[in-house]
Amino acid sequence: MCDKICFEEKEGAFLSRIIIVDDYKPFCIMWADFLASNYPGKAIIQIFTNPFSAMPHLDSNISLLLIDYEMPQIDGKKFLEYAASKGVKRSRMIVTSAKDINELHKIFPPGSCLAVINKEDPAQNEAFIMILDSFMKKLEC
């Protein structure tokens, strides 16, 4: 079961599905709250601190999947590959990590996901926000 659902579906409205998977719950809550406050009523947001709990929820109807690379249960690369095998489009997955961005780009080459972000770098977080904003605007179409 997920740790938190930020939105309930509104009758007759299409809501995007966003899943955040990170073993560090404060990070999950921070991004879920950011998405909820910046894109109110646009998405159902689920957060999972255990990637194995998230696995049954992965399918082709996910609008955005945020994955932490460094989790004790399974690394983000394996989780990303599993998500892709369940129908989640790679262009809808963003990987976050505290690792150096150059190392992340070696692990996740172009085309393997939408973006890789060093979550401890303020400039990377600004880029992350721009990516999220652009992505959420595209979902409104």
Short mmCIF file of N, CA and C in Angstrom, two decimals:
data_model
loop_
_atom_site.label_atom_id
_atom_site.label_comp_id
_atom_site.label_asym_id
_atom_site.label_seq_id
_atom_site.Cartn_x
_atom_site.Cartn_y
_atom_site.Cartn_z
N MET A 1 0.84 -1.18 0.00
CA MET A 1 0.00 0.00 0.00
C MET A 1 0.88 1.24 0.00
N CYS A 2 0.39 2.29 -0.62
CA CYS A 2 1.22 3.50 -0.70
C CYS A 2 1.18 4.25 0.62
N ASP A 3 2.18 5.08 0.84
CA ASP A 3 2.30 5.82 2.07
C ASP A 3 1.36 7.02 2.13
N LYS A 4 1.04 7.58 0.97
CA LYS A 4 0.23 8.79 0.97
C LYS A 4 -0.39 8.98 -0.40
N ILE A 5 -1.64 9.37 -0.42
CA ILE A 5 -2.29 9.79 -1.66
C ILE A 5 -2.70 11.24 -1.44
N CYS A 6 -2.21 12.13 -2.27
CA CYS A 6 -2.45 13.55 -2.06
C CYS A 6 -3.77 14.03 -2.63
N PHE A 7 -4.27 13.37 -3.65
CA PHE A 7 -5.52 13.80 -4.26
C PHE A 7 -6.47 12.62 -4.39
N GLU A 8 -7.73 12.89 -4.27
CA GLU A 8 -8.75 11.92 -4.62
C GLU A 8 -9.27 12.31 -5.99
N GLU A 9 -9.67 11.34 -6.77
CA GLU A 9 -10.15 11.61 -8.12
C GLU A 9 -11.44 12.41 -8.06
N LYS A 10 -11.53 13.42 -8.91
CA LYS A 10 -12.74 14.23 -9.01
C LYS A 10 -13.67 13.61 -10.03
N GLU A 11 -14.94 13.63 -9.74
CA GLU A 11 -15.93 13.02 -10.62
C GLU A 11 -15.87 13.63 -12.02
N GLY A 12 -15.72 12.77 -13.02
CA GLY A 12 -15.74 13.21 -14.41
C GLY A 12 -14.47 13.90 -14.89
N ALA A 13 -13.48 14.06 -14.04
CA ALA A 13 -12.26 14.76 -14.44
C ALA A 13 -11.13 13.76 -14.65
N PHE A 14 -10.35 13.99 -15.71
CA PHE A 14 -9.17 13.15 -15.93
C PHE A 14 -8.05 13.69 -15.06
N LEU A 15 -7.51 12.84 -14.23
CA LEU A 15 -6.38 13.23 -13.40
C LEU A 15 -5.18 12.37 -13.78
N SER A 16 -4.04 13.01 -13.88
CA SER A 16 -2.80 12.30 -14.15
C SER A 16 -2.42 11.47 -12.93
N ARG A 17 -1.72 10.38 -13.18
CA ARG A 17 -1.19 9.55 -12.09
C ARG A 17 0.30 9.79 -11.98
N ILE A 18 0.72 10.22 -10.80
CA ILE A 18 2.14 10.43 -10.53
C ILE A 18 2.53 9.54 -9.36
N ILE A 19 3.60 8.78 -9.55
CA ILE A 19 4.10 7.91 -8.49
C ILE A 19 5.53 8.35 -8.16
N ILE A 20 5.78 8.52 -6.87
CA ILE A 20 7.10 8.88 -6.36
C ILE A 20 7.61 7.70 -5.54
N VAL A 21 8.80 7.20 -5.90
CA VAL A 21 9.39 6.06 -5.20
C VAL A 21 10.76 6.48 -4.67
N ASP A 22 10.87 6.58 -3.35
CA ASP A 22 12.12 6.98 -2.70
C ASP A 22 12.08 6.47 -1.27
N ASP A 23 13.15 5.83 -0.83
CA ASP A 23 13.17 5.28 0.53
C ASP A 23 13.23 6.37 1.59
N TYR A 24 13.51 7.61 1.21
CA TYR A 24 13.59 8.72 2.16
C TYR A 24 12.25 9.47 2.12
N LYS A 25 11.40 9.18 3.09
CA LYS A 25 10.03 9.70 3.08
C LYS A 25 9.94 11.23 3.02
N PRO A 26 10.79 11.98 3.74
CA PRO A 26 10.69 13.45 3.62
C PRO A 26 10.85 13.95 2.18
N PHE A 27 11.70 13.29 1.39
CA PHE A 27 11.85 13.68 -0.01
C PHE A 27 10.54 13.43 -0.76
N CYS A 28 9.95 12.27 -0.53
CA CYS A 28 8.66 11.96 -1.18
C CYS A 28 7.61 13.00 -0.84
N ILE A 29 7.51 13.31 0.44
CA ILE A 29 6.49 14.26 0.89
C ILE A 29 6.76 15.65 0.32
N MET A 30 8.03 16.06 0.30
CA MET A 30 8.38 17.38 -0.23
C MET A 30 7.91 17.51 -1.68
N TRP A 31 8.22 16.51 -2.53
CA TRP A 31 7.84 16.61 -3.94
C TRP A 31 6.34 16.41 -4.14
N ALA A 32 5.72 15.56 -3.34
CA ALA A 32 4.27 15.39 -3.43
C ALA A 32 3.57 16.69 -3.06
N ASP A 33 4.04 17.34 -1.99
CA ASP A 33 3.45 18.63 -1.60
C ASP A 33 3.70 19.70 -2.65
N PHE A 34 4.90 19.70 -3.24
CA PHE A 34 5.20 20.66 -4.31
C PHE A 34 4.24 20.47 -5.47
N LEU A 35 4.07 19.23 -5.91
CA LEU A 35 3.17 18.94 -7.03
C LEU A 35 1.73 19.30 -6.68
N ALA A 36 1.31 18.96 -5.47
CA ALA A 36 -0.07 19.25 -5.05
C ALA A 36 -0.34 20.74 -5.00
N SER A 37 0.62 21.52 -4.54
CA SER A 37 0.38 22.97 -4.43
C SER A 37 0.56 23.70 -5.75
N ASN A 38 1.43 23.21 -6.62
CA ASN A 38 1.67 23.89 -7.90
C ASN A 38 0.75 23.43 -9.02
N TYR A 39 0.17 22.26 -8.88
CA TYR A 39 -0.72 21.71 -9.91
C TYR A 39 -1.97 21.15 -9.25
N PRO A 40 -2.70 22.00 -8.51
CA PRO A 40 -3.85 21.50 -7.74
C PRO A 40 -4.92 20.89 -8.64
N GLY A 41 -5.41 19.74 -8.21
CA GLY A 41 -6.48 19.07 -8.92
C GLY A 41 -6.09 18.44 -10.24
N LYS A 42 -4.81 18.37 -10.55
CA LYS A 42 -4.34 17.85 -11.84
C LYS A 42 -3.91 16.39 -11.78
N ALA A 43 -3.62 15.89 -10.58
CA ALA A 43 -3.03 14.55 -10.51
C ALA A 43 -3.40 13.83 -9.22
N ILE A 44 -3.38 12.53 -9.32
CA ILE A 44 -3.39 11.67 -8.14
C ILE A 44 -1.93 11.33 -7.90
N ILE A 45 -1.44 11.65 -6.73
CA ILE A 45 -0.02 11.44 -6.41
C ILE A 45 0.08 10.36 -5.35
N GLN A 46 0.87 9.34 -5.65
CA GLN A 46 1.11 8.26 -4.69
C GLN A 46 2.59 8.25 -4.37
N ILE A 47 2.92 8.07 -3.09
CA ILE A 47 4.32 7.94 -2.73
C ILE A 47 4.56 6.59 -2.07
N PHE A 48 5.72 6.03 -2.37
CA PHE A 48 6.11 4.73 -1.83
C PHE A 48 7.53 4.83 -1.31
N THR A 49 7.75 4.44 -0.08
CA THR A 49 9.11 4.40 0.46
C THR A 49 9.73 3.01 0.30
N ASN A 50 8.93 2.06 -0.11
CA ASN A 50 9.43 0.72 -0.42
C ASN A 50 9.11 0.44 -1.88
N PRO A 51 10.13 0.31 -2.72
CA PRO A 51 9.87 0.11 -4.15
C PRO A 51 9.06 -1.15 -4.46
N PHE A 52 9.20 -2.18 -3.64
CA PHE A 52 8.44 -3.40 -3.89
C PHE A 52 6.94 -3.17 -3.68
N SER A 53 6.59 -2.25 -2.80
CA SER A 53 5.18 -1.90 -2.60
C SER A 53 4.63 -1.14 -3.80
N ALA A 54 5.49 -0.43 -4.50
CA ALA A 54 5.06 0.34 -5.68
C ALA A 54 4.85 -0.55 -6.90
N MET A 55 5.56 -1.65 -6.97
CA MET A 55 5.55 -2.48 -8.18
C MET A 55 4.16 -2.89 -8.67
N PRO A 56 3.23 -3.30 -7.81
CA PRO A 56 1.91 -3.68 -8.32
C PRO A 56 1.12 -2.52 -8.92
N HIS A 57 1.55 -1.29 -8.68
CA HIS A 57 0.85 -0.10 -9.16
C HIS A 57 1.40 0.42 -10.49
N LEU A 58 2.42 -0.24 -11.02
CA LEU A 58 3.05 0.21 -12.26
C LEU A 58 2.31 -0.33 -13.47
N ASP A 59 1.94 0.59 -14.37
CA ASP A 59 1.28 0.19 -15.62
C ASP A 59 1.40 1.34 -16.62
N SER A 60 0.83 1.15 -17.78
CA SER A 60 0.97 2.13 -18.85
C SER A 60 0.16 3.40 -18.61
N ASN A 61 -0.65 3.45 -17.56
CA ASN A 61 -1.46 4.64 -17.28
C ASN A 61 -0.77 5.64 -16.36
N ILE A 62 0.49 5.42 -16.06
CA ILE A 62 1.22 6.36 -15.20
C ILE A 62 1.68 7.54 -16.05
N SER A 63 1.37 8.73 -15.57
CA SER A 63 1.77 9.95 -16.28
C SER A 63 3.21 10.33 -15.98
N LEU A 64 3.65 10.10 -14.74
CA LEU A 64 5.01 10.46 -14.34
C LEU A 64 5.44 9.55 -13.20
N LEU A 65 6.66 9.03 -13.32
CA LEU A 65 7.24 8.16 -12.29
C LEU A 65 8.57 8.76 -11.87
N LEU A 66 8.66 9.17 -10.60
CA LEU A 66 9.91 9.69 -10.03
C LEU A 66 10.55 8.57 -9.23
N ILE A 67 11.79 8.24 -9.56
CA ILE A 67 12.47 7.08 -8.96
C ILE A 67 13.79 7.53 -8.33
N ASP A 68 14.00 7.15 -7.09
CA ASP A 68 15.31 7.36 -6.46
C ASP A 68 16.25 6.26 -6.96
N TYR A 69 17.47 6.63 -7.31
CA TYR A 69 18.43 5.64 -7.78
C TYR A 69 18.95 4.76 -6.65
N GLU A 70 19.19 5.37 -5.49
CA GLU A 70 19.84 4.65 -4.39
C GLU A 70 18.82 4.27 -3.31
N MET A 71 18.28 3.07 -3.43
CA MET A 71 17.35 2.55 -2.43
C MET A 71 17.92 1.24 -1.90
N PRO A 72 17.74 0.95 -0.61
CA PRO A 72 18.33 -0.27 -0.06
C PRO A 72 17.72 -1.56 -0.61
N GLN A 73 16.46 -1.52 -1.00
CA GLN A 73 15.80 -2.75 -1.44
C GLN A 73 16.14 -3.13 -2.88
N ILE A 74 16.27 -2.14 -3.75
CA ILE A 74 16.56 -2.37 -5.17
C ILE A 74 17.10 -1.06 -5.74
N ASP A 75 18.07 -1.14 -6.64
CA ASP A 75 18.58 0.12 -7.18
C ASP A 75 17.62 0.66 -8.24
N GLY A 76 17.68 1.96 -8.43
CA GLY A 76 16.76 2.63 -9.34
C GLY A 76 16.83 2.16 -10.78
N LYS A 77 17.99 1.72 -11.22
CA LYS A 77 18.13 1.21 -12.60
C LYS A 77 17.28 -0.05 -12.78
N LYS A 78 17.37 -0.97 -11.83
CA LYS A 78 16.56 -2.19 -11.91
C LYS A 78 15.07 -1.86 -11.81
N PHE A 79 14.74 -0.90 -10.93
CA PHE A 79 13.34 -0.51 -10.78
C PHE A 79 12.82 0.12 -12.07
N LEU A 80 13.64 0.98 -12.69
CA LEU A 80 13.27 1.60 -13.96
C LEU A 80 13.02 0.53 -15.02
N GLU A 81 13.89 -0.44 -15.11
CA GLU A 81 13.72 -1.52 -16.10
C GLU A 81 12.45 -2.31 -15.83
N TYR A 82 12.16 -2.57 -14.56
CA TYR A 82 10.93 -3.28 -14.21
C TYR A 82 9.72 -2.44 -14.62
N ALA A 83 9.75 -1.14 -14.30
CA ALA A 83 8.63 -0.26 -14.66
C ALA A 83 8.41 -0.25 -16.17
N ALA A 84 9.49 -0.18 -16.93
CA ALA A 84 9.38 -0.20 -18.40
C ALA A 84 8.76 -1.52 -18.87
N SER A 85 9.12 -2.62 -18.23
CA SER A 85 8.55 -3.92 -18.61
C SER A 85 7.06 -4.01 -18.30
N LYS A 86 6.59 -3.17 -17.39
CA LYS A 86 5.17 -3.14 -17.03
C LYS A 86 4.38 -2.11 -17.84
N GLY A 87 5.06 -1.45 -18.79
CA GLY A 87 4.37 -0.54 -19.69
C GLY A 87 4.53 0.94 -19.40
N VAL A 88 5.29 1.29 -18.36
CA VAL A 88 5.53 2.71 -18.09
C VAL A 88 6.49 3.22 -19.16
N LYS A 89 6.11 4.29 -19.83
CA LYS A 89 6.97 4.84 -20.89
C LYS A 89 8.22 5.45 -20.27
N ARG A 90 9.35 5.18 -20.90
CA ARG A 90 10.62 5.74 -20.42
C ARG A 90 10.59 7.27 -20.42
N SER A 91 9.85 7.85 -21.34
CA SER A 91 9.76 9.30 -21.43
C SER A 91 8.92 9.89 -20.30
N ARG A 92 8.43 9.04 -19.41
CA ARG A 92 7.63 9.48 -18.26
C ARG A 92 8.31 9.13 -16.93
N MET A 93 9.60 8.79 -17.00
CA MET A 93 10.34 8.43 -15.79
C MET A 93 11.48 9.42 -15.56
N ILE A 94 11.60 9.88 -14.33
CA ILE A 94 12.70 10.75 -13.91
C ILE A 94 13.41 10.05 -12.76
N VAL A 95 14.72 9.97 -12.85
CA VAL A 95 15.53 9.34 -11.80
C VAL A 95 16.23 10.44 -11.01
N THR A 96 16.15 10.34 -9.68
CA THR A 96 16.83 11.28 -8.80
C THR A 96 17.89 10.54 -7.99
N SER A 97 18.92 11.27 -7.60
CA SER A 97 20.00 10.65 -6.83
C SER A 97 20.88 11.72 -6.22
N ALA A 98 21.65 11.33 -5.22
CA ALA A 98 22.67 12.22 -4.66
C ALA A 98 24.00 12.04 -5.39
N LYS A 99 24.08 11.09 -6.31
CA LYS A 99 25.31 10.84 -7.07
C LYS A 99 25.63 12.01 -8.01
N ASP A 100 26.89 12.09 -8.38
CA ASP A 100 27.35 13.08 -9.34
C ASP A 100 26.57 12.92 -10.65
N ILE A 101 26.17 14.03 -11.24
CA ILE A 101 25.33 13.99 -12.44
C ILE A 101 26.05 13.31 -13.61
N ASN A 102 27.36 13.48 -13.73
CA ASN A 102 28.09 12.82 -14.81
C ASN A 102 28.05 11.30 -14.67
N GLU A 103 28.17 10.83 -13.44
CA GLU A 103 28.06 9.39 -13.18
C GLU A 103 26.65 8.90 -13.52
N LEU A 104 25.65 9.70 -13.15
CA LEU A 104 24.26 9.32 -13.46
C LEU A 104 24.02 9.22 -14.96
N HIS A 105 24.62 10.14 -15.72
CA HIS A 105 24.44 10.09 -17.17
C HIS A 105 25.11 8.86 -17.79
N LYS A 106 26.15 8.34 -17.15
CA LYS A 106 26.75 7.09 -17.63
C LYS A 106 25.83 5.90 -17.35
N ILE A 107 25.18 5.93 -16.18
CA ILE A 107 24.28 4.84 -15.79
C ILE A 107 22.98 4.89 -16.59
N PHE A 108 22.49 6.12 -16.83
CA PHE A 108 21.23 6.33 -17.55
C PHE A 108 21.51 7.17 -18.80
N PRO A 109 21.91 6.53 -19.89
CA PRO A 109 22.21 7.28 -21.11
C PRO A 109 20.93 7.89 -21.70
N PRO A 110 21.08 8.87 -22.61
CA PRO A 110 19.91 9.48 -23.24
C PRO A 110 18.96 8.42 -23.79
N GLY A 111 17.68 8.64 -23.55
CA GLY A 111 16.66 7.72 -24.03
C GLY A 111 16.24 6.68 -23.01
N SER A 112 17.05 6.50 -21.95
CA SER A 112 16.67 5.50 -20.95
C SER A 112 15.59 6.02 -20.00
N CYS A 113 15.44 7.36 -19.93
CA CYS A 113 14.40 7.97 -19.11
C CYS A 113 14.27 9.44 -19.54
N LEU A 114 13.28 10.13 -18.99
CA LEU A 114 13.07 11.54 -19.33
C LEU A 114 14.24 12.40 -18.85
N ALA A 115 14.69 12.16 -17.60
CA ALA A 115 15.77 12.97 -17.04
C ALA A 115 16.38 12.26 -15.84
N VAL A 116 17.62 12.63 -15.53
CA VAL A 116 18.27 12.24 -14.28
C VAL A 116 18.64 13.53 -13.57
N ILE A 117 18.40 13.56 -12.27
CA ILE A 117 18.58 14.78 -11.48
C ILE A 117 19.38 14.46 -10.22
N ASN A 118 20.40 15.28 -9.94
CA ASN A 118 21.08 15.21 -8.66
C ASN A 118 20.24 16.02 -7.69
N LYS A 119 19.57 15.35 -6.75
CA LYS A 119 18.61 16.02 -5.89
C LYS A 119 19.24 16.89 -4.81
N GLU A 120 20.57 16.86 -4.68
CA GLU A 120 21.25 17.70 -3.70
C GLU A 120 21.84 18.97 -4.31
N ASP A 121 21.78 19.09 -5.61
CA ASP A 121 22.34 20.24 -6.32
C ASP A 121 21.24 21.26 -6.59
N PRO A 122 21.35 22.48 -6.03
CA PRO A 122 20.30 23.48 -6.23
C PRO A 122 20.01 23.78 -7.71
N ALA A 123 21.05 23.82 -8.53
CA ALA A 123 20.84 24.09 -9.96
C ALA A 123 20.07 22.94 -10.61
N GLN A 124 20.38 21.71 -10.19
CA GLN A 124 19.65 20.55 -10.71
C GLN A 124 18.19 20.58 -10.26
N ASN A 125 17.95 21.02 -9.02
CA ASN A 125 16.57 21.12 -8.54
C ASN A 125 15.79 22.17 -9.31
N GLU A 126 16.44 23.26 -9.68
CA GLU A 126 15.78 24.27 -10.52
C GLU A 126 15.42 23.68 -11.87
N ALA A 127 16.34 22.91 -12.44
CA ALA A 127 16.07 22.24 -13.71
C ALA A 127 14.93 21.24 -13.55
N PHE A 128 14.92 20.53 -12.44
CA PHE A 128 13.87 19.56 -12.13
C PHE A 128 12.50 20.26 -12.11
N ILE A 129 12.43 21.40 -11.47
CA ILE A 129 11.18 22.16 -11.40
C ILE A 129 10.74 22.60 -12.80
N MET A 130 11.68 23.04 -13.63
CA MET A 130 11.33 23.43 -15.01
C MET A 130 10.83 22.23 -15.80
N ILE A 131 11.46 21.07 -15.61
CA ILE A 131 11.02 19.85 -16.30
C ILE A 131 9.61 19.48 -15.84
N LEU A 132 9.38 19.52 -14.52
CA LEU A 132 8.05 19.20 -13.99
C LEU A 132 7.00 20.16 -14.52
N ASP A 133 7.33 21.45 -14.55
CA ASP A 133 6.38 22.45 -15.04
C ASP A 133 6.03 22.20 -16.50
N SER A 134 7.04 21.98 -17.32
CA SER A 134 6.82 21.70 -18.73
C SER A 134 6.01 20.42 -18.91
N PHE A 135 6.36 19.40 -18.15
CA PHE A 135 5.69 18.11 -18.26
C PHE A 135 4.22 18.24 -17.86
N MET A 136 3.95 18.91 -16.75
CA MET A 136 2.57 19.06 -16.29
C MET A 136 1.74 19.87 -17.27
N LYS A 137 2.34 20.87 -17.91
CA LYS A 137 1.61 21.65 -18.92
C LYS A 137 1.26 20.78 -20.12
N LYS A 138 2.16 19.89 -20.52
CA LYS A 138 1.88 18.98 -21.63
C LYS A 138 0.74 18.03 -21.29
N LEU A 139 0.65 17.63 -20.04
CA LEU A 139 -0.41 16.71 -19.62
C LEU A 139 -1.78 17.36 -19.67
N GLU A 140 -1.82 18.69 -19.60
CA GLU A 140 -3.10 19.40 -19.64
C GLU A 140 -3.72 19.38 -21.02
N CYS A 141 -2.91 19.15 -22.05
CA CYS A 141 -3.41 19.17 -23.43
C CYS A 141 -4.31 17.99 -23.71
#
